[in-house]
CSV table of C-alpha atoms in Angstrom, one decimal:
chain,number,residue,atom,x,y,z
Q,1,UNK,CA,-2.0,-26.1,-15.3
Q,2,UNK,CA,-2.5,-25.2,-18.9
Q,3,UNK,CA,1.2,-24.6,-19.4
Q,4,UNK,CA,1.9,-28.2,-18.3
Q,5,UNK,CA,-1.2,-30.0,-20.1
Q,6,UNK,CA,0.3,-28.7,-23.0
Q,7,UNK,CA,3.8,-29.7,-22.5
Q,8,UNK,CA,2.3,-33.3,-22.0
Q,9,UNK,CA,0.2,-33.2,-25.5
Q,10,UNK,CA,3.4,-31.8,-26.6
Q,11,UNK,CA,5.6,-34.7,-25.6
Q,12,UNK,CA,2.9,-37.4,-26.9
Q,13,UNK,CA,2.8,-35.3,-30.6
Q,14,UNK,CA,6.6,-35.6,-30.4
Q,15,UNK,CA,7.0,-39.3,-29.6
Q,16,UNK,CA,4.3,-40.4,-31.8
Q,17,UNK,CA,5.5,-38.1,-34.7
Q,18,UNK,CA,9.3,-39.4,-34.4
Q,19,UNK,CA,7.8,-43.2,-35.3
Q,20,UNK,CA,6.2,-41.9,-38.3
Q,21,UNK,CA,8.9,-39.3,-39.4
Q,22,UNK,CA,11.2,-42.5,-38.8
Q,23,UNK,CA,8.9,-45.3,-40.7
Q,24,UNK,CA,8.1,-43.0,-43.5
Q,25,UNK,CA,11.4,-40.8,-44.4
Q,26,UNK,CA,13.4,-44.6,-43.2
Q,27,UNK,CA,15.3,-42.3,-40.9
Q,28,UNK,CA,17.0,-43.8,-37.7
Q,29,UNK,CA,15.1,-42.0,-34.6
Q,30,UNK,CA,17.6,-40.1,-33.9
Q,31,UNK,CA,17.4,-38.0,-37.2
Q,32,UNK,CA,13.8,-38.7,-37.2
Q,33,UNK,CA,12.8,-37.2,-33.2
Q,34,UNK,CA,14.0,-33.3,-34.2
Q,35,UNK,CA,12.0,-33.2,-37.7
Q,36,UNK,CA,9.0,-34.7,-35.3
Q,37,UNK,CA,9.8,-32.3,-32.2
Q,38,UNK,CA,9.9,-29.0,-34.1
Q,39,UNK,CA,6.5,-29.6,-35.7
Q,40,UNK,CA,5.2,-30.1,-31.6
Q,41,UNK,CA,7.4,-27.5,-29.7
Q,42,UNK,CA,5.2,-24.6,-31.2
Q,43,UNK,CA,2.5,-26.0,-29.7
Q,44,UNK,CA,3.9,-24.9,-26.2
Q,45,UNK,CA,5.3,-21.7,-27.8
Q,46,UNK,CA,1.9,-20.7,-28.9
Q,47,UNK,CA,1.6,-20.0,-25.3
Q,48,UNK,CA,3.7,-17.1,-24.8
Q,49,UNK,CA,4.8,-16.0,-28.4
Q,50,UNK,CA,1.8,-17.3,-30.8
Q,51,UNK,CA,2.2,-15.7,-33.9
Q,52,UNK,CA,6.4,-16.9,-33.8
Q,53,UNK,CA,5.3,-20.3,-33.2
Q,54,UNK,CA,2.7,-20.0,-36.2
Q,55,UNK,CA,6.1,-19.8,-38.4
Q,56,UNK,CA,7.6,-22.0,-36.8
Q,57,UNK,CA,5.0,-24.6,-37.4
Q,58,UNK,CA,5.2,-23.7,-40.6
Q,59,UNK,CA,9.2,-24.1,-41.1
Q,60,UNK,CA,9.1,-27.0,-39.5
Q,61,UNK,CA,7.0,-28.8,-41.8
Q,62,UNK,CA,9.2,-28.2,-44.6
Q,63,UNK,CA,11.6,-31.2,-44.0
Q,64,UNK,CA,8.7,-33.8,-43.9
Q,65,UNK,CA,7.1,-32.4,-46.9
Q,66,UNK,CA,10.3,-32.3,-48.9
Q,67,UNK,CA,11.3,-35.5,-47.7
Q,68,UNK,CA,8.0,-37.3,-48.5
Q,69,UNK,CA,7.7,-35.6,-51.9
Q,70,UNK,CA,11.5,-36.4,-53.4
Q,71,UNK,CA,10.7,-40.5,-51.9
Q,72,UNK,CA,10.3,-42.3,-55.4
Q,73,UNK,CA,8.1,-45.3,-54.0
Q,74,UNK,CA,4.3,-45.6,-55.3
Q,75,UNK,CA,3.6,-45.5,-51.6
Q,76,UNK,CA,4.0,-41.8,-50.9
Q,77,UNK,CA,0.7,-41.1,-52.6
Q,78,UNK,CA,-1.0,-42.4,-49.8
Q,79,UNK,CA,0.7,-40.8,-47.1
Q,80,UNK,CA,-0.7,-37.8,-45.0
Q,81,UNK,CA,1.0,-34.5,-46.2
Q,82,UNK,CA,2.7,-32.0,-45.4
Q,83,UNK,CA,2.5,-32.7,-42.1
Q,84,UNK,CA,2.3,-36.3,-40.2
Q,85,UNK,CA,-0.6,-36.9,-38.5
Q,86,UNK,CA,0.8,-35.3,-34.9
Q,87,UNK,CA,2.5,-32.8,-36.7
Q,88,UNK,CA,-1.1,-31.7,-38.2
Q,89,UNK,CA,-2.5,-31.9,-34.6
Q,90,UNK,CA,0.2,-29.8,-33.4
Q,91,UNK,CA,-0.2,-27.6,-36.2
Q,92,UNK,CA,-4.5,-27.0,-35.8
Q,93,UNK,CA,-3.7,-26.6,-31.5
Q,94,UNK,CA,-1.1,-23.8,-32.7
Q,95,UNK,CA,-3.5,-22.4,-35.0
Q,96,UNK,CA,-6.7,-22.3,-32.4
Q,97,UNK,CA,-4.0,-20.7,-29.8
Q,98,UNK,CA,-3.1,-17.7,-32.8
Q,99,UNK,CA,-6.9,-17.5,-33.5
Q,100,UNK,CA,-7.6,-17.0,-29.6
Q,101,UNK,CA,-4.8,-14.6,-29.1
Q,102,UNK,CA,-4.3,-12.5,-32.0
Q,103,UNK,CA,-7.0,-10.4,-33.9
Q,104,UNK,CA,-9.2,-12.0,-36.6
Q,105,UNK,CA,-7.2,-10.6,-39.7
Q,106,UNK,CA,-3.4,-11.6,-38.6
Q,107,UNK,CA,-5.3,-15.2,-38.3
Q,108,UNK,CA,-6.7,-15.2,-40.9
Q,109,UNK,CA,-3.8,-13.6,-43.2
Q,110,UNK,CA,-1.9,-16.6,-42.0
Q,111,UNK,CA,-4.4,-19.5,-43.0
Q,112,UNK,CA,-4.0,-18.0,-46.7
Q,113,UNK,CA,-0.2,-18.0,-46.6
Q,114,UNK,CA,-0.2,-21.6,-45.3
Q,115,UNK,CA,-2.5,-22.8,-48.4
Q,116,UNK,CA,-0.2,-20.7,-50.7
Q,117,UNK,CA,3.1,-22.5,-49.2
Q,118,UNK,CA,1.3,-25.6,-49.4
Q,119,UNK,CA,0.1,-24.6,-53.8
Q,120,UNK,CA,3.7,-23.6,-54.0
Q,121,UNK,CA,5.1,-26.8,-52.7
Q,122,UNK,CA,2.3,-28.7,-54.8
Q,123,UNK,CA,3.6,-27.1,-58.1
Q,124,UNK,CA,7.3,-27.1,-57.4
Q,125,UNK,CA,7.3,-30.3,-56.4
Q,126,UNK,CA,6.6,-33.0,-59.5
Q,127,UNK,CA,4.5,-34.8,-59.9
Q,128,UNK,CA,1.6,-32.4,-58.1
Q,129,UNK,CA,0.2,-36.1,-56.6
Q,130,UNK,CA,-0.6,-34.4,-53.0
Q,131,UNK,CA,-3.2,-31.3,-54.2
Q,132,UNK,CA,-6.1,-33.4,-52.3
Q,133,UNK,CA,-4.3,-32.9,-49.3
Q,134,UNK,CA,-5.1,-29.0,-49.1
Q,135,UNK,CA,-8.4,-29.2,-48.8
Q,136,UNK,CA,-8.8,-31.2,-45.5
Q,137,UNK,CA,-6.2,-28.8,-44.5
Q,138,UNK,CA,-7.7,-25.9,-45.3
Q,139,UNK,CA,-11.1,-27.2,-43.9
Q,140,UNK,CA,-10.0,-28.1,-40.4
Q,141,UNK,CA,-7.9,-24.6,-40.0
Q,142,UNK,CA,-10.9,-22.7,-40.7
Q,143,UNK,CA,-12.5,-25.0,-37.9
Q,144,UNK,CA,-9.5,-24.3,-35.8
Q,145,UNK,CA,-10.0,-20.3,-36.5
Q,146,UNK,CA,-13.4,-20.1,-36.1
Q,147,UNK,CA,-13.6,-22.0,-32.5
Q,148,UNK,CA,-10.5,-19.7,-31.7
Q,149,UNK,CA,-12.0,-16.7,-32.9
Q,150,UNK,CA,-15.1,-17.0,-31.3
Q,151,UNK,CA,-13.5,-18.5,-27.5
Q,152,UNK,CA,-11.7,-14.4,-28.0
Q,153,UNK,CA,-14.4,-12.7,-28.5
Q,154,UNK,CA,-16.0,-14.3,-26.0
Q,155,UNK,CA,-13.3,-13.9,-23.3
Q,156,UNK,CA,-13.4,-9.9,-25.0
Q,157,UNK,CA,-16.9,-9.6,-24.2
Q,158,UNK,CA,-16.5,-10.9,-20.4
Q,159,UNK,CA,-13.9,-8.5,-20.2
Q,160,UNK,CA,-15.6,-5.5,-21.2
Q,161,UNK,CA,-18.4,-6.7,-18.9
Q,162,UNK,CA,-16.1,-6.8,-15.9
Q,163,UNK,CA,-14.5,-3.4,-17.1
Q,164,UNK,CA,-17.8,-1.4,-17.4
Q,165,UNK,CA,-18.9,-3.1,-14.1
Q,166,UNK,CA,-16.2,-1.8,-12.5
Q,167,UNK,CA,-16.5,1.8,-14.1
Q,168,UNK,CA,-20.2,1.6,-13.2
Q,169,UNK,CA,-19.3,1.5,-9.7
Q,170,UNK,CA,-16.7,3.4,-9.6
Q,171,UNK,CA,-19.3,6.0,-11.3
Q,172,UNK,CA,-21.6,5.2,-8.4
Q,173,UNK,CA,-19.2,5.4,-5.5
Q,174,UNK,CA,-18.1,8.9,-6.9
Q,175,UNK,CA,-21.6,10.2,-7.2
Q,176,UNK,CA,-22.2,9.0,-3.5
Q,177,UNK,CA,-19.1,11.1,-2.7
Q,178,UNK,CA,-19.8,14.1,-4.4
Q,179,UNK,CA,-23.6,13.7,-2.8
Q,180,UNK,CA,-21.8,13.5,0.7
Q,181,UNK,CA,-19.8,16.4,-0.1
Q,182,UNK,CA,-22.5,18.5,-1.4
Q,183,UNK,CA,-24.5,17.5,1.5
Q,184,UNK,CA,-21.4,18.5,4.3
Q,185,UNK,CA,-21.1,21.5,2.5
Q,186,UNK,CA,-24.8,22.5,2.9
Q,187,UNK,CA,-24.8,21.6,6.3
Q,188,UNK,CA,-21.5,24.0,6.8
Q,189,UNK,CA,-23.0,27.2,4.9
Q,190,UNK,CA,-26.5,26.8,6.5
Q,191,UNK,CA,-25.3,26.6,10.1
Q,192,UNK,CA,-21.4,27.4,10.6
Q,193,UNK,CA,-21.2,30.1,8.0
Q,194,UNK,CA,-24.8,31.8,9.6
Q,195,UNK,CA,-23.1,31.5,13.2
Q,196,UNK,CA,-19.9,33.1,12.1
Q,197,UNK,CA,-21.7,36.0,10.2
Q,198,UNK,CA,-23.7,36.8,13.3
Q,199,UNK,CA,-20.3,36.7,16.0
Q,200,UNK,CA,-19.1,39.2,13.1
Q,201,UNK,CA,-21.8,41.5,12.9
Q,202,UNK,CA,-22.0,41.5,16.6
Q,203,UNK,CA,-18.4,42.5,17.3
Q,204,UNK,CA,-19.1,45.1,14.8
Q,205,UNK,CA,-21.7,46.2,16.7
Q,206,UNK,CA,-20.7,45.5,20.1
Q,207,UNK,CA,-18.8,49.1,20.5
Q,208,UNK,CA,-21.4,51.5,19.7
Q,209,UNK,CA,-23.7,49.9,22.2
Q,210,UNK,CA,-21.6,51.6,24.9
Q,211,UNK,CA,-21.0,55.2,25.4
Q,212,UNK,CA,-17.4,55.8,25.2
Q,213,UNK,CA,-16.0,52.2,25.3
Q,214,UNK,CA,-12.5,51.8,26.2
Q,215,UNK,CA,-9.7,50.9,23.9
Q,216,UNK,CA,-8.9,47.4,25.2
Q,217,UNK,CA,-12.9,46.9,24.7
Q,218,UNK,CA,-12.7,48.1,21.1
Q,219,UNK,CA,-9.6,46.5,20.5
Q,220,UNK,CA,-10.8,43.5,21.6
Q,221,UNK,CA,-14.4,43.2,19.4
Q,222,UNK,CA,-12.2,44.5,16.4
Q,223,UNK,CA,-10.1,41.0,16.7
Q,224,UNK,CA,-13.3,39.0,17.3
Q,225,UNK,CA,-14.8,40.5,14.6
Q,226,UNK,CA,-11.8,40.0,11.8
Q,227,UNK,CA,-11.0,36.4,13.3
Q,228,UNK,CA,-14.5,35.7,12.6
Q,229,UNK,CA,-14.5,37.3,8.9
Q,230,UNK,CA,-11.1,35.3,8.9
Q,231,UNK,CA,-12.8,32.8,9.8
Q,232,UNK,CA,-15.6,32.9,6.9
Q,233,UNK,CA,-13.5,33.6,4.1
Q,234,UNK,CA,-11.4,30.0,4.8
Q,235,UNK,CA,-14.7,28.3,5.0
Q,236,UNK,CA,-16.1,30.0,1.8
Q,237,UNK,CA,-13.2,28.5,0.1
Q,238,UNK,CA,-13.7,24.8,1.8
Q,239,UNK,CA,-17.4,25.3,0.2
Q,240,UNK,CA,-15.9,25.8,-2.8
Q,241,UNK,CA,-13.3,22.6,-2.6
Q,242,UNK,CA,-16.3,20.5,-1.2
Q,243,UNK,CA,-18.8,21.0,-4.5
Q,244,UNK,CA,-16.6,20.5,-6.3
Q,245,UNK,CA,-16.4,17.8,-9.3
Q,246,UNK,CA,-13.2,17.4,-9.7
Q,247,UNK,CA,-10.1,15.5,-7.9
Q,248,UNK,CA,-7.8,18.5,-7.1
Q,249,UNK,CA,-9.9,21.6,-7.3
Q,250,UNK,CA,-8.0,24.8,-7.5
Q,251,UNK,CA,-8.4,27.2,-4.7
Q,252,UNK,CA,-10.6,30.0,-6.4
Q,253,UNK,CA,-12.2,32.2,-3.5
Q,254,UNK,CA,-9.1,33.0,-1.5
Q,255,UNK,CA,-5.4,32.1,-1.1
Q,256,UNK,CA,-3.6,29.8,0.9
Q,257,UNK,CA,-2.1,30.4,3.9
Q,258,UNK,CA,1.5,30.8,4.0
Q,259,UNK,CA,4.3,30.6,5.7
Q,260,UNK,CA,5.1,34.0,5.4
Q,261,UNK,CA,1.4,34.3,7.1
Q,262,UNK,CA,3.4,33.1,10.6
Q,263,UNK,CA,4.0,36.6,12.2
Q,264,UNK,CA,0.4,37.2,11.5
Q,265,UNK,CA,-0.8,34.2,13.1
Q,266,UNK,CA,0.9,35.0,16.2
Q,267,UNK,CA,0.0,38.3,16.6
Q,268,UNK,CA,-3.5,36.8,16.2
Q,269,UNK,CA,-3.3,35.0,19.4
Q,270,UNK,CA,-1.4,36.7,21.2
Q,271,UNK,CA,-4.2,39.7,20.8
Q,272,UNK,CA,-6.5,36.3,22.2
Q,273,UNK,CA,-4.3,36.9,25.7
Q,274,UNK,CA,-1.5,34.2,24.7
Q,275,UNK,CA,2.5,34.9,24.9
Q,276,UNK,CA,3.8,33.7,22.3
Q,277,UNK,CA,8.2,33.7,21.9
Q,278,UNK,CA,9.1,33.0,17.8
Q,279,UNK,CA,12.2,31.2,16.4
Q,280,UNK,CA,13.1,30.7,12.9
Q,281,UNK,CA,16.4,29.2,12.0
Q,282,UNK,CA,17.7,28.3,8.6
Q,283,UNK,CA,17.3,29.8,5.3
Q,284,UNK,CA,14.0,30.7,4.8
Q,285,UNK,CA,13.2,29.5,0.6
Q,286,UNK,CA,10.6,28.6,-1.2
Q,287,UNK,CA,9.1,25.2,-0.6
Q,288,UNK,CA,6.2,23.1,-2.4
Q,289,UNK,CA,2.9,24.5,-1.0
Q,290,UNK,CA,1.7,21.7,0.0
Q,291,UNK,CA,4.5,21.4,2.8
Q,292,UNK,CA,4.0,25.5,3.2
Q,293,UNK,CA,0.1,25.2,3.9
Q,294,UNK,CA,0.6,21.6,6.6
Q,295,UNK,CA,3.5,23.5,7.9
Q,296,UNK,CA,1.3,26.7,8.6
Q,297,UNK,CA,-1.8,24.7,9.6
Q,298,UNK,CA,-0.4,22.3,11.8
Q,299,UNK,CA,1.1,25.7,13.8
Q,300,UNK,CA,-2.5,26.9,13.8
Q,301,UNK,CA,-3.5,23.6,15.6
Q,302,UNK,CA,-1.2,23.7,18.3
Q,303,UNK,CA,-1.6,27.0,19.2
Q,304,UNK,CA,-5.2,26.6,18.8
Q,305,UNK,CA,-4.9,23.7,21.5
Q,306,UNK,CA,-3.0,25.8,24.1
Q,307,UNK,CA,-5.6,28.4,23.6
Q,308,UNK,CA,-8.7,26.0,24.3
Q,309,UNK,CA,-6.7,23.7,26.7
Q,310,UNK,CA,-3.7,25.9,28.4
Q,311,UNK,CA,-5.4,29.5,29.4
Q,312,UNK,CA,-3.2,32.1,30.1
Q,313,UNK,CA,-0.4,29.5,29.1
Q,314,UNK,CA,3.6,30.6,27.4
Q,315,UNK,CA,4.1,29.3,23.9
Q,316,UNK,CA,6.9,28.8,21.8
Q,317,UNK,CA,6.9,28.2,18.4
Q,318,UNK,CA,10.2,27.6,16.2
Q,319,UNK,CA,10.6,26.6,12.5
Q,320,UNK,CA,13.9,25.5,10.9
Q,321,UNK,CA,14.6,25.1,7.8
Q,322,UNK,CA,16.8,22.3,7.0
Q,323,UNK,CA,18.0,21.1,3.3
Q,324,UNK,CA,15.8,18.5,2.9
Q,325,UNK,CA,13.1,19.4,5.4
Q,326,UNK,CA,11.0,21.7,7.8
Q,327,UNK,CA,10.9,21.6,11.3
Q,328,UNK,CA,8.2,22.9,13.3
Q,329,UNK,CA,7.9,22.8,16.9
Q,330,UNK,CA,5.2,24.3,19.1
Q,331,UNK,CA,5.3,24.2,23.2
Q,332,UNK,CA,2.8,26.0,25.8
Q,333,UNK,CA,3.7,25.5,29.6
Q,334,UNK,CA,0.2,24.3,31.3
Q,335,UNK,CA,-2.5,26.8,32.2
Q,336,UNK,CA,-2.1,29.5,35.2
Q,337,UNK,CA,-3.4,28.9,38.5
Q,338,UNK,CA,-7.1,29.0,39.1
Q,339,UNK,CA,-7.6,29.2,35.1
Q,340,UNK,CA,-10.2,26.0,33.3
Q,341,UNK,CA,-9.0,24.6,30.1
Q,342,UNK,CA,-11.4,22.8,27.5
Q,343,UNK,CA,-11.6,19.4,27.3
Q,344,UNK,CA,-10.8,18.6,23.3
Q,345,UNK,CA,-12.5,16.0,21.0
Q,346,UNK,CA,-9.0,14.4,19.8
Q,347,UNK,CA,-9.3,15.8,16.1
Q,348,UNK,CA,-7.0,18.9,16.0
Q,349,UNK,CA,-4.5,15.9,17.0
Q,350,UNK,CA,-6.0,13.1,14.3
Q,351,UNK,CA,-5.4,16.4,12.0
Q,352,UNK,CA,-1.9,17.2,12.5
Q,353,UNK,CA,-0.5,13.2,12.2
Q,354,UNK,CA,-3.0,13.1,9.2
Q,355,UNK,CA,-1.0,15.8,7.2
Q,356,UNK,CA,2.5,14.8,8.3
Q,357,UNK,CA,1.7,11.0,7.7
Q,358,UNK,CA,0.4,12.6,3.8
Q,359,UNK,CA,3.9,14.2,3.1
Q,360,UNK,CA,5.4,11.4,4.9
Q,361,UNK,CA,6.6,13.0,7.3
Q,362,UNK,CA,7.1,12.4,11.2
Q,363,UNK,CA,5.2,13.8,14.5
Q,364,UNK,CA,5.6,13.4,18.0
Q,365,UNK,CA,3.0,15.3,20.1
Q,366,UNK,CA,2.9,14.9,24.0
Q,367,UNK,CA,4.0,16.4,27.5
Q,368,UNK,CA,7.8,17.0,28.4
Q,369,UNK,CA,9.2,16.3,31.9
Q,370,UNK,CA,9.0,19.7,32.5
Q,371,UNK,CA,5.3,19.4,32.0
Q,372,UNK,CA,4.9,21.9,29.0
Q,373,UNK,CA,3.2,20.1,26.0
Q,374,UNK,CA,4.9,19.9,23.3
Q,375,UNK,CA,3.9,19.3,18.9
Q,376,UNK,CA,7.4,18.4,16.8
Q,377,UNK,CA,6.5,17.9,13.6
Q,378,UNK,CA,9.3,17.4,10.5
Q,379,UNK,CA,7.6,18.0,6.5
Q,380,UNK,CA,10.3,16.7,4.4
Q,381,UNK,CA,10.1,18.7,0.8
Q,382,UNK,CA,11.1,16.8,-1.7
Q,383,UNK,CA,15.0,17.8,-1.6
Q,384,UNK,CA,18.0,15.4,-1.3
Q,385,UNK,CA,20.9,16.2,1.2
């Protein structure tokens, strides 16, 4: 809409200004409409480039004034200069549009080189009969400056207002976060951390309360008790991620599993009563760890699942490495006879298409005809084929 308004006051300027240019100069039209159309065109240029069609404006008025100062009749001390009437229009819109886009010293800078071109024309051109002419000029641009100085630094002050609003609640929304956070981390320490520090002392425990305890026994309350310190050290360093202020923050109370952790994952559960059959084909390298820790954790899920949901189940779990990609696929044939599986809440699952969907990967989890269960997941790394 603006764009177009202006192209209309444009074309009026331009019509208007070719009669005078024409009457004045006693030019045909034809020589007359492009002395008249280059004083109007900046108008529109102002738009997009306002500080080129501020010299323009004032290049283009240099044919007019000329013309009208070399004319020997008595007449030409009467007659508006150096610009026609539409020309000077055109000339204060252009100079309202610089003042409103540029900064308050480039406009003003350019008001005083258009009084010095219009001294210097006064002076070079004799007789000086058109000095009176300056003034109403210089008058009306320091109108034109001042209203467009003052419509920027309006439209500057609305901006900053809508820029510190939106920092403000961005400020708020992250304080409400990092509230929640602290709060889910309190909540974590105060009842899973307390839980898991009792299971461990009481596997400790567990094998001097019996005289002579067998192996398997012993065995068996020594995994409890170093899943469950496992256990506590990976949720000591979630703590740590959760109160946390800042947007990544750095592991800093215990490493990152691994893929080279696998082997001991697996011997993990199958001390919990699972067997558990590993492949790994392709070139084992280093990959981002990112893909390393998903890779390893969605593993962790699925064989969690067949633990909880498949008792006594077979697994398989097999990792390729391709050139531009993992694979990782985990199956557990369903649970023995007689043997009660947990029923899940659905997150391990949400979990696993959650980190493949971040690394955009893909997933396909489900049962096979054969009725084993099945988690194929492929983590692409970042490498082209």
């Amino acid at each position: 809409m603006p764009l177009a308004f202006t192209v209309l006051v444009a074309v009026d300027l331009a019509a208007a200004g070719t009669v005078i240019v024409a009457e004045r100069l006693r030019l045909p039209w034809w020589a007359a409409a492009p002395v008249a159309g280059a004083q109007a065109l900046p108008l529109v240029l102002a738009l997009f480039r306002p500080v080129a069609a501020w010299w323009l404006s004032l290049a283009a008025s240099l044919p007019y004034a000329i013309g009208v100062a070399l004319d020997d009749s008595a007449a030409r001390a009467e007659v508006p200069w150096p610009w026609t009437e539409p020309g000077l229009l055109a000339y204060l819109g252009v100079t309202l549009l610089v003042a409103y886009r540029v900064r308050t010293g480039v406009s003003v800078s350019q008001w005083l080189l258009t009084l010095l071109l219009g001294g210097v024309l006064t002076v070079a051109l004799s007789p000086p009969s058109f000095i009176g002419d300056l003034l109403p000029l210089a008058v009306l641009s320091v109108c034109a400056l001042a209203v467009g100085a003052t419509l920027r630094g309006r439209s500057q002050a609305r901006r900053d207002l809508r820029e510190q609003e939106a920092l403000t609640e961005f400020e708020r929304t992250r304080r409400t976060l990092l509230e929640e956070r602290t709060r889910i981390a309190r909540e974590l320490h105060d009842v899973v951390a307390h839980h898991m520090s009792v299971v461990a002392a009481q596997a400790e425990a567990a094998p001097y309360r019996v005289a002579e305890p067998p192996q398997e026994l012993t065995d068996s309350f020594a995994s409890i008790r170093e899943n469950a310190v496992g256990a506590l050290r990976e949720l000591r360093h979630i703590l740590g991620m959760l109160r946390s202020s800042e947007e990544n923050p750095q592991p800093r109370h215990a490493p990152q599993p691994t893929l080279e952790n696998i082997d001991d994952l697996v011997a993990n559960v199958r001390a919990a009563g699972l067997r558990v059959d590993t492949v790994i084909s392709g070139e084992a390298r280093p990959v981002p760890q990112r893909v390393e820790l998903s890779a390893f954790r969605i593993t962790q899920e699925a064989l969690s699942n067949a633990l909880r949901h498949s008792p006594g189940c077979q697994a398989e779990v097999e990792l390729s490495y391709g050139r531009s990609g993992i694979g990782i696929r985990v199956a557990n044939s369903p649970a023995v006879a007689g043997a009660t599986g947990e029923k899940g809440t659905g997150h391990g699952v949400v979990g696993i298409w959650e980190r493949t969907s971040m690394l955009g990967g893909s997933v396909r989890i489900g049962p096979r005809e054969d009725g084993w269960f099945e988690v194929m997941a492929s983590l692409p790394t970042g490498e082209r084929e």
